[in-house]
Amino acid sequence: EIVMTQSPATLSVSPGERATLSCRATQSVSNNLAWYQQKPGQAPRPLIFGASTRATGIPARFSGSGSGAEFTLTISSLQSEDFAVYYCQQYHDWPWTFGQGTKVEIK
Amino acid sequence: EVQLVESGGGLVQPGRSLRLSCRTSGFTFSDYCMSWFRQAPGKGLEWVSFSRSKRDGGTVEYAASVTGRFTISRDDSKSIAYLQMNSLKTEDTAVYYCVRSQSLITFGGGLWGQGTLVTVSS
């Protein structure tokens, strides 16, 4: 099983600042990596797939990078609605697996 | 507009069964692979099961935690995906999400329903 590890667990950021979230896999997942945003009581919202492609309707301030086993989600200028939990997920091999999440909170 | 609506959740005793349904609209259901994910209260996300479309072979995949107890199926004529859950355990308590693959080529994060809560408790 591919284990996904996200860091940090919590990220405290001021509105308008940049946030950088990391996701590491125990083996290569090629570019079969998605990022999700989840707010309390809501379903996960896909942000990025294929490691770097924004899903439909996702603002340009969200960007994904990386391939193989190291990935990054960058939020260029945090807006109030961006404070949430973010998950990475690999869909390269079975079983599909998620990172434990990074909570982005207001500093 | 693509819509996925889960139903069938509720309170069930350990050892009993439950069937979840995912009614879909706004796309050609038979063309797409479908998945179920879940999230236990206060916990992270977990993939549960995957169903390939007929064009992709029609086979299925399961997480180890549900293999032998859960069965994914689909009715292409009704555009509905199902998750039959047998021998339920307290650790199966979660919100269950139905997810359509993002495209015909890749899962790509998918399109998610709003979820249905399953509570397994005596």
PDB file of C-alpha atoms in Angstrom:
ATOM      1  CA  GLU A   1       0.000   0.000   0.000  1.00  0.00           C
ATOM      2  CA  ILE A   2       1.229   3.471  -0.894  1.00  0.00           C
ATOM      3  CA  VAL A   3       1.343   5.673   2.199  1.00  0.00           C
ATOM      4  CA  MET A   4       0.750   9.391   1.673  1.00  0.00           C
ATOM      5  CA  THR A   5       2.206  11.795   4.225  1.00  0.00           C
ATOM      6  CA  GLN A   6       1.186  15.451   4.361  1.00  0.00           C
ATOM      7  CA  SER A   7       3.027  18.250   6.091  1.00  0.00           C
ATOM      8  CA  PRO A   8       2.537  20.261   8.097  1.00  0.00           C
ATOM      9  CA  ALA A   9      -0.463  18.976  10.018  1.00  0.00           C
ATOM     10  CA  THR A  10      -1.544  22.554  10.696  1.00  0.00           C
ATOM     11  CA  LEU A  11      -0.557  25.699   8.850  1.00  0.00           C
ATOM     12  CA  SER A  12      -1.292  29.114  10.359  1.00  0.00           C
ATOM     13  CA  VAL A  13      -1.424  31.793   7.686  1.00  0.00           C
ATOM     14  CA  SER A  14      -2.627  35.383   7.501  1.00  0.00           C
ATOM     15  CA  PRO A  15      -5.114  36.365   4.778  1.00  0.00           C
ATOM     16  CA  GLY A  16      -3.268  37.478   1.666  1.00  0.00           C
ATOM     17  CA  GLU A  17      -0.215  35.366   2.425  1.00  0.00           C
ATOM     18  CA  ARG A  18       1.010  32.360   0.493  1.00  0.00           C
ATOM     19  CA  ALA A  19       0.428  28.824   1.761  1.00  0.00           C
ATOM     20  CA  THR A  20       2.545  25.868   0.718  1.00  0.00           C
ATOM     21  CA  LEU A  21       1.347  22.343   1.530  1.00  0.00           C
ATOM     22  CA  SER A  22       3.411  19.214   0.949  1.00  0.00           C
ATOM     23  CA  CYS A  23       2.470  15.637   0.171  1.00  0.00           C
ATOM     24  CA  ARG A  24       4.908  12.740  -0.052  1.00  0.00           C
ATOM     25  CA  ALA A  25       4.303   9.182  -1.253  1.00  0.00           C
ATOM     26  CA  THR A  26       6.238   6.093  -0.197  1.00  0.00           C
ATOM     27  CA  GLN A  27       6.687   5.215  -3.874  1.00  0.00           C
ATOM     28  CA  SER A  28       6.131   6.886  -7.206  1.00  0.00           C
ATOM     29  CA  VAL A  29       2.528   7.647  -8.128  1.00  0.00           C
ATOM     30  CA  SER A  30       3.585   9.293 -11.397  1.00  0.00           C
ATOM     31  CA  ASN A  31       1.232  12.279 -11.736  1.00  0.00           C
ATOM     32  CA  ASN A  32      -1.847  10.411 -10.474  1.00  0.00           C
ATOM     33  CA  LEU A  33      -2.331  12.777  -7.565  1.00  0.00           C
ATOM     34  CA  ALA A  34      -5.342  14.848  -6.555  1.00  0.00           C
ATOM     35  CA  TRP A  35      -5.790  17.614  -3.989  1.00  0.00           C
ATOM     36  CA  TYR A  36      -9.050  18.293  -2.187  1.00  0.00           C
ATOM     37  CA  GLN A  37     -10.405  21.051   0.012  1.00  0.00           C
ATOM     38  CA  GLN A  38     -12.902  20.180   2.729  1.00  0.00           C
ATOM     39  CA  LYS A  39     -14.864  22.463   5.007  1.00  0.00           C
ATOM     40  CA  PRO A  40     -16.837  21.264   8.039  1.00  0.00           C
ATOM     41  CA  GLY A  41     -20.038  19.467   7.123  1.00  0.00           C
ATOM     42  CA  GLN A  42     -19.258  19.527   3.406  1.00  0.00           C
ATOM     43  CA  ALA A  43     -18.114  16.956   0.873  1.00  0.00           C
ATOM     44  CA  PRO A  44     -14.521  17.171  -0.339  1.00  0.00           C
ATOM     45  CA  ARG A  45     -14.071  19.559  -3.245  1.00  0.00           C
ATOM     46  CA  PRO A  46     -11.549  18.492  -5.871  1.00  0.00           C
ATOM     47  CA  LEU A  47      -9.018  21.261  -6.535  1.00  0.00           C
ATOM     48  CA  ILE A  48      -6.244  19.663  -8.556  1.00  0.00           C
ATOM     49  CA  PHE A  49      -5.891  16.419 -10.500  1.00  0.00           C
ATOM     50  CA  GLY A  50      -3.022  15.005 -12.503  1.00  0.00           C
ATOM     51  CA  ALA A  51      -0.803  16.731  -9.905  1.00  0.00           C
ATOM     52  CA  SER A  52      -1.093  20.120 -11.587  1.00  0.00           C
ATOM     53  CA  THR A  53      -4.400  20.514 -13.472  1.00  0.00           C
ATOM     54  CA  ARG A  54      -7.008  22.698 -11.814  1.00  0.00           C
ATOM     55  CA  ALA A  55     -10.482  21.217 -11.640  1.00  0.00           C
ATOM     56  CA  THR A  56     -13.343  23.098 -13.256  1.00  0.00           C
ATOM     57  CA  GLY A  57     -14.124  26.363 -11.507  1.00  0.00           C
ATOM     58  CA  ILE A  58     -11.074  26.379  -9.245  1.00  0.00           C
ATOM     59  CA  PRO A  59      -9.438  29.824  -8.937  1.00  0.00           C
ATOM     60  CA  ALA A  60      -5.996  30.383 -10.372  1.00  0.00           C
ATOM     61  CA  ARG A  61      -4.556  31.101  -6.915  1.00  0.00           C
ATOM     62  CA  PHE A  62      -4.529  27.326  -6.393  1.00  0.00           C
ATOM     63  CA  SER A  63      -1.664  25.533  -8.103  1.00  0.00           C
ATOM     64  CA  GLY A  64      -0.216  22.051  -7.880  1.00  0.00           C
ATOM     65  CA  SER A  65       3.233  20.825  -8.731  1.00  0.00           C
ATOM     66  CA  GLY A  66       5.418  17.755  -8.489  1.00  0.00           C
ATOM     67  CA  SER A  67       5.537  14.254  -9.876  1.00  0.00           C
ATOM     68  CA  GLY A  68       6.749  10.866  -8.751  1.00  0.00           C
ATOM     69  CA  ALA A  69       6.641  10.950  -4.960  1.00  0.00           C
ATOM     70  CA  GLU A  70       6.820  14.637  -3.985  1.00  0.00           C
ATOM     71  CA  PHE A  71       3.973  17.075  -4.484  1.00  0.00           C
ATOM     72  CA  THR A  72       3.066  20.601  -3.471  1.00  0.00           C
ATOM     73  CA  LEU A  73      -0.171  22.557  -3.324  1.00  0.00           C
ATOM     74  CA  THR A  74       0.315  26.320  -3.304  1.00  0.00           C
ATOM     75  CA  ILE A  75      -2.332  28.885  -2.513  1.00  0.00           C
ATOM     76  CA  SER A  76      -0.815  32.128  -3.719  1.00  0.00           C
ATOM     77  CA  SER A  77      -2.843  34.604  -1.664  1.00  0.00           C
ATOM     78  CA  LEU A  78      -5.141  33.146   0.941  1.00  0.00           C
ATOM     79  CA  GLN A  79      -8.715  34.325   0.947  1.00  0.00           C
ATOM     80  CA  SER A  80     -11.087  33.935   3.885  1.00  0.00           C
ATOM     81  CA  GLU A  81     -12.913  31.106   2.131  1.00  0.00           C
ATOM     82  CA  ASP A  82      -9.674  29.099   1.775  1.00  0.00           C
ATOM     83  CA  PHE A  83      -9.364  28.253   5.455  1.00  0.00           C
ATOM     84  CA  ALA A  84     -10.150  24.543   5.472  1.00  0.00           C
ATOM     85  CA  VAL A  85      -8.586  21.088   5.556  1.00  0.00           C
ATOM     86  CA  TYR A  86      -6.686  19.942   2.487  1.00  0.00           C
ATOM     87  CA  TYR A  87      -6.075  16.334   1.490  1.00  0.00           C
ATOM     88  CA  CYS A  88      -3.890  14.743  -1.136  1.00  0.00           C
ATOM     89  CA  GLN A  89      -4.817  11.394  -2.693  1.00  0.00           C
ATOM     90  CA  GLN A  90      -3.033   9.010  -5.020  1.00  0.00           C
ATOM     91  CA  TYR A  91      -5.031   7.094  -7.628  1.00  0.00           C
ATOM     92  CA  HIS A  92      -2.031   5.402  -9.196  1.00  0.00           C
ATOM     93  CA  ASP A  93      -2.334   2.015  -7.533  1.00  0.00           C
ATOM     94  CA  TRP A  94      -4.776   0.012  -5.444  1.00  0.00           C
ATOM     95  CA  PRO A  95      -5.738   0.720  -2.786  1.00  0.00           C
ATOM     96  CA  TRP A  96      -6.189   4.402  -3.431  1.00  0.00           C
ATOM     97  CA  THR A  97      -4.883   6.262  -0.403  1.00  0.00           C
ATOM     98  CA  PHE A  98      -5.107   9.707   1.177  1.00  0.00           C
ATOM     99  CA  GLY A  99      -2.804  11.810   3.254  1.00  0.00           C
ATOM    100  CA  GLN A 100      -3.966  12.607   6.772  1.00  0.00           C
ATOM    101  CA  GLY A 101      -4.761  16.211   5.854  1.00  0.00           C
ATOM    102  CA  THR A 102      -3.375  19.687   6.467  1.00  0.00           C
ATOM    103  CA  LYS A 103      -5.531  22.170   8.314  1.00  0.00           C
ATOM    104  CA  VAL A 104      -5.038  25.732   7.087  1.00  0.00           C
ATOM    105  CA  GLU A 105      -6.093  28.098   9.840  1.00  0.00           C
ATOM    106  CA  ILE A 106      -6.174  31.834  10.277  1.00  0.00           C
ATOM    107  CA  LYS A 107      -3.081  33.265  11.956  1.00  0.00           C
TER     108      LYS A 107
ATOM    109  CA  GLU B   1     -25.728  19.576 -14.639  1.00  0.00           C
ATOM    110  CA  VAL B   2     -24.133  16.483 -13.120  1.00  0.00           C
ATOM    111  CA  GLN B   3     -25.851  15.344  -9.940  1.00  0.00           C
ATOM    112  CA  LEU B   4     -25.106  12.489  -7.561  1.00  0.00           C
ATOM    113  CA  VAL B   5     -27.472  11.894  -4.669  1.00  0.00           C
ATOM    114  CA  GLU B   6     -26.748   9.246  -2.057  1.00  0.00           C
ATOM    115  CA  SER B   7     -29.436   7.642   0.057  1.00  0.00           C
ATOM    116  CA  GLY B   8     -29.954   4.627   2.282  1.00  0.00           C
ATOM    117  CA  GLY B   9     -27.880   5.642   5.267  1.00  0.00           C
ATOM    118  CA  GLY B  10     -29.101   5.430   8.824  1.00  0.00           C
ATOM    119  CA  LEU B  11     -28.683   3.698  12.161  1.00  0.00           C
ATOM    120  CA  VAL B  12     -28.033  -0.049  12.016  1.00  0.00           C
ATOM    121  CA  GLN B  13     -26.926  -2.622  14.568  1.00  0.00           C
ATOM    122  CA  PRO B  14     -23.563  -4.357  14.307  1.00  0.00           C
ATOM    123  CA  GLY B  15     -23.740  -7.460  12.145  1.00  0.00           C
ATOM    124  CA  ARG B  16     -26.694  -6.190  10.127  1.00  0.00           C
ATOM    125  CA  SER B  17     -26.821  -5.036   6.510  1.00  0.00           C
ATOM    126  CA  LEU B  18     -27.542  -1.817   4.661  1.00  0.00           C
ATOM    127  CA  ARG B  19     -27.670  -0.870   0.996  1.00  0.00           C
ATOM    128  CA  LEU B  20     -26.651   2.581  -0.161  1.00  0.00           C
ATOM    129  CA  SER B  21     -27.874   4.010  -3.450  1.00  0.00           C
ATOM    130  CA  CYS B  22     -26.391   6.756  -5.584  1.00  0.00           C
ATOM    131  CA  ARG B  23     -28.869   8.212  -8.049  1.00  0.00           C
ATOM    132  CA  THR B  24     -27.227  10.165 -10.823  1.00  0.00           C
ATOM    133  CA  SER B  25     -28.248  12.498 -13.616  1.00  0.00           C
ATOM    134  CA  GLY B  26     -26.748  14.893 -16.110  1.00  0.00           C
ATOM    135  CA  PHE B  27     -24.363  12.457 -17.789  1.00  0.00           C
ATOM    136  CA  THR B  28     -24.257   9.071 -19.519  1.00  0.00           C
ATOM    137  CA  PHE B  29     -23.881   6.890 -16.438  1.00  0.00           C
ATOM    138  CA  SER B  30     -22.901   3.728 -18.313  1.00  0.00           C
ATOM    139  CA  ASP B  31     -19.776   5.403 -19.689  1.00  0.00           C
ATOM    140  CA  TYR B  32     -18.249   6.282 -16.324  1.00  0.00           C
ATOM    141  CA  CYS B  33     -16.418   4.466 -13.551  1.00  0.00           C
ATOM    142  CA  MET B  34     -17.958   4.993 -10.129  1.00  0.00           C
ATOM    143  CA  SER B  35     -16.453   4.887  -6.640  1.00  0.00           C
ATOM    144  CA  TRP B  36     -17.466   4.992  -2.998  1.00  0.00           C
ATOM    145  CA  PHE B  37     -15.434   6.773  -0.342  1.00  0.00           C
ATOM    146  CA  ARG B  38     -16.116   7.277   3.347  1.00  0.00           C
ATOM    147  CA  GLN B  39     -15.139   9.493   6.245  1.00  0.00           C
ATOM    148  CA  ALA B  40     -15.514   8.452   9.857  1.00  0.00           C
ATOM    149  CA  PRO B  41     -16.560  11.225  12.272  1.00  0.00           C
ATOM    150  CA  GLY B  42     -13.645  13.585  12.856  1.00  0.00           C
ATOM    151  CA  LYS B  43     -11.311  11.471  10.709  1.00  0.00           C
ATOM    152  CA  GLY B  44      -9.771  11.609   7.255  1.00  0.00           C
ATOM    153  CA  LEU B  45     -10.962  10.268   3.936  1.00  0.00           C
ATOM    154  CA  GLU B  46     -10.873   6.604   2.949  1.00  0.00           C
ATOM    155  CA  TRP B  47     -11.473   4.993  -0.415  1.00  0.00           C
ATOM    156  CA  VAL B  48     -13.906   2.044  -0.200  1.00  0.00           C
ATOM    157  CA  SER B  49     -14.688   0.609  -3.621  1.00  0.00           C
ATOM    158  CA  PHE B  50     -14.484   1.171  -7.389  1.00  0.00           C
ATOM    159  CA  SER B  51     -16.628  -0.035 -10.279  1.00  0.00           C
ATOM    160  CA  ARG B  52     -15.389   0.088 -13.847  1.00  0.00           C
ATOM    161  CA  SER B  53     -17.780   0.855 -16.642  1.00  0.00           C
ATOM    162  CA  LYS B  54     -18.589  -1.935 -19.090  1.00  0.00           C
ATOM    163  CA  ARG B  55     -16.399  -0.243 -21.664  1.00  0.00           C
ATOM    164  CA  ASP B  56     -13.499  -0.476 -19.176  1.00  0.00           C
ATOM    165  CA  GLY B  57     -14.143  -4.117 -18.343  1.00  0.00           C
ATOM    166  CA  GLY B  58     -16.832  -3.907 -15.676  1.00  0.00           C
ATOM    167  CA  THR B  59     -14.578  -5.165 -12.885  1.00  0.00           C
ATOM    168  CA  VAL B  60     -14.452  -3.906  -9.321  1.00  0.00           C
ATOM    169  CA  GLU B  61     -11.934  -3.097  -6.581  1.00  0.00           C
ATOM    170  CA  TYR B  62     -12.266  -3.022  -2.798  1.00  0.00           C
ATOM    171  CA  ALA B  63     -10.344  -1.712   0.149  1.00  0.00           C
ATOM    172  CA  ALA B  64      -8.997  -4.489   2.373  1.00  0.00           C
ATOM    173  CA  SER B  65     -11.150  -3.260   5.265  1.00  0.00           C
ATOM    174  CA  VAL B  66     -14.387  -4.061   3.392  1.00  0.00           C
ATOM    175  CA  THR B  67     -13.414  -6.968   1.151  1.00  0.00           C
ATOM    176  CA  GLY B  68     -15.814  -9.869   1.603  1.00  0.00           C
ATOM    177  CA  ARG B  69     -18.412  -7.708   3.349  1.00  0.00           C
ATOM    178  CA  PHE B  70     -19.244  -4.909   0.890  1.00  0.00           C
ATOM    179  CA  THR B  71     -20.361  -5.258  -2.731  1.00  0.00           C
ATOM    180  CA  ILE B  72     -20.424  -2.454  -5.263  1.00  0.00           C
ATOM    181  CA  SER B  73     -22.817  -2.727  -8.180  1.00  0.00           C
ATOM    182  CA  ARG B  74     -24.474  -0.560 -10.764  1.00  0.00           C
ATOM    183  CA  ASP B  75     -27.668  -0.437 -12.785  1.00  0.00           C
ATOM    184  CA  ASP B  76     -26.767   1.327 -15.996  1.00  0.00           C
ATOM    185  CA  SER B  77     -30.404   1.333 -17.137  1.00  0.00           C
ATOM    186  CA  LYS B  78     -31.378   3.394 -14.083  1.00  0.00           C
ATOM    187  CA  SER B  79     -28.124   5.377 -13.700  1.00  0.00           C
ATOM    188  CA  ILE B  80     -27.742   4.191 -10.121  1.00  0.00           C
ATOM    189  CA  ALA B  81     -24.718   2.895  -8.232  1.00  0.00           C
ATOM    190  CA  TYR B  82     -25.112   0.753  -5.126  1.00  0.00           C
ATOM    191  CA  LEU B  83     -23.031  -0.259  -2.157  1.00  0.00           C
ATOM    192  CA  GLN B  84     -24.323  -3.344  -0.359  1.00  0.00           C
ATOM    193  CA  MET B  85     -22.838  -3.445   3.118  1.00  0.00           C
ATOM    194  CA  ASN B  86     -23.090  -6.699   5.089  1.00  0.00           C
ATOM    195  CA  SER B  87     -21.750  -7.756   8.499  1.00  0.00           C
ATOM    196  CA  LEU B  88     -21.445  -4.125   9.505  1.00  0.00           C
ATOM    197  CA  LYS B  89     -19.016  -3.184  12.256  1.00  0.00           C
ATOM    198  CA  THR B  90     -18.931  -0.144  14.498  1.00  0.00           C
ATOM    199  CA  GLU B  91     -15.818   1.014  12.624  1.00  0.00           C
ATOM    200  CA  ASP B  92     -17.901   1.275   9.439  1.00  0.00           C
ATOM    201  CA  THR B  93     -19.637   4.308  10.944  1.00  0.00           C
ATOM    202  CA  ALA B  94     -18.965   7.139   8.495  1.00  0.00           C
ATOM    203  CA  VAL B  95     -20.357   9.487   5.894  1.00  0.00           C
ATOM    204  CA  TYR B  96     -20.334   7.580   2.616  1.00  0.00           C
ATOM    205  CA  TYR B  97     -19.728   9.487  -0.597  1.00  0.00           C
ATOM    206  CA  CYS B  98     -20.540   8.408  -4.141  1.00  0.00           C
ATOM    207  CA  VAL B  99     -18.041   9.701  -6.703  1.00  0.00           C
ATOM    208  CA  ARG B 100     -18.028   9.730 -10.496  1.00  0.00           C
ATOM    209  CA  SER B 101     -14.682   9.667 -12.226  1.00  0.00           C
ATOM    210  CA  GLN B 102     -13.669  13.051 -13.570  1.00  0.00           C
ATOM    211  CA  SER B 103     -13.528  11.841 -17.153  1.00  0.00           C
ATOM    212  CA  LEU B 104     -13.634   8.694 -19.256  1.00  0.00           C
ATOM    213  CA  ILE B 105      -9.853   8.517 -19.029  1.00  0.00           C
ATOM    214  CA  THR B 106      -8.962   9.233 -15.449  1.00  0.00           C
ATOM    215  CA  PHE B 107     -10.397   9.289 -11.942  1.00  0.00           C
ATOM    216  CA  GLY B 108      -8.866  12.708 -11.517  1.00  0.00           C
ATOM    217  CA  GLY B 109     -10.417  13.593  -8.177  1.00  0.00           C
ATOM    218  CA  GLY B 110     -13.912  12.892  -9.434  1.00  0.00           C
ATOM    219  CA  LEU B 111     -17.267  14.560  -8.922  1.00  0.00           C
ATOM    220  CA  TRP B 112     -18.652  13.990  -5.417  1.00  0.00           C
ATOM    221  CA  GLY B 113     -22.111  13.614  -3.978  1.00  0.00           C
ATOM    222  CA  GLN B 114     -23.043  15.182  -0.656  1.00  0.00           C
ATOM    223  CA  GLY B 115     -22.834  11.915   1.251  1.00  0.00           C
ATOM    224  CA  THR B 116     -25.057   9.796   3.447  1.00  0.00           C
ATOM    225  CA  LEU B 117     -24.366   9.001   7.098  1.00  0.00           C
ATOM    226  CA  VAL B 118     -24.173   5.399   8.239  1.00  0.00           C
ATOM    227  CA  THR B 119     -24.110   4.797  11.975  1.00  0.00           C
ATOM    228  CA  VAL B 120     -23.387   1.285  13.219  1.00  0.00           C
ATOM    229  CA  SER B 121     -24.294   0.993  16.882  1.00  0.00           C
ATOM    230  CA  SER B 122     -26.214  -1.228  19.240  1.00  0.00           C
TER     231      SER B 122
END
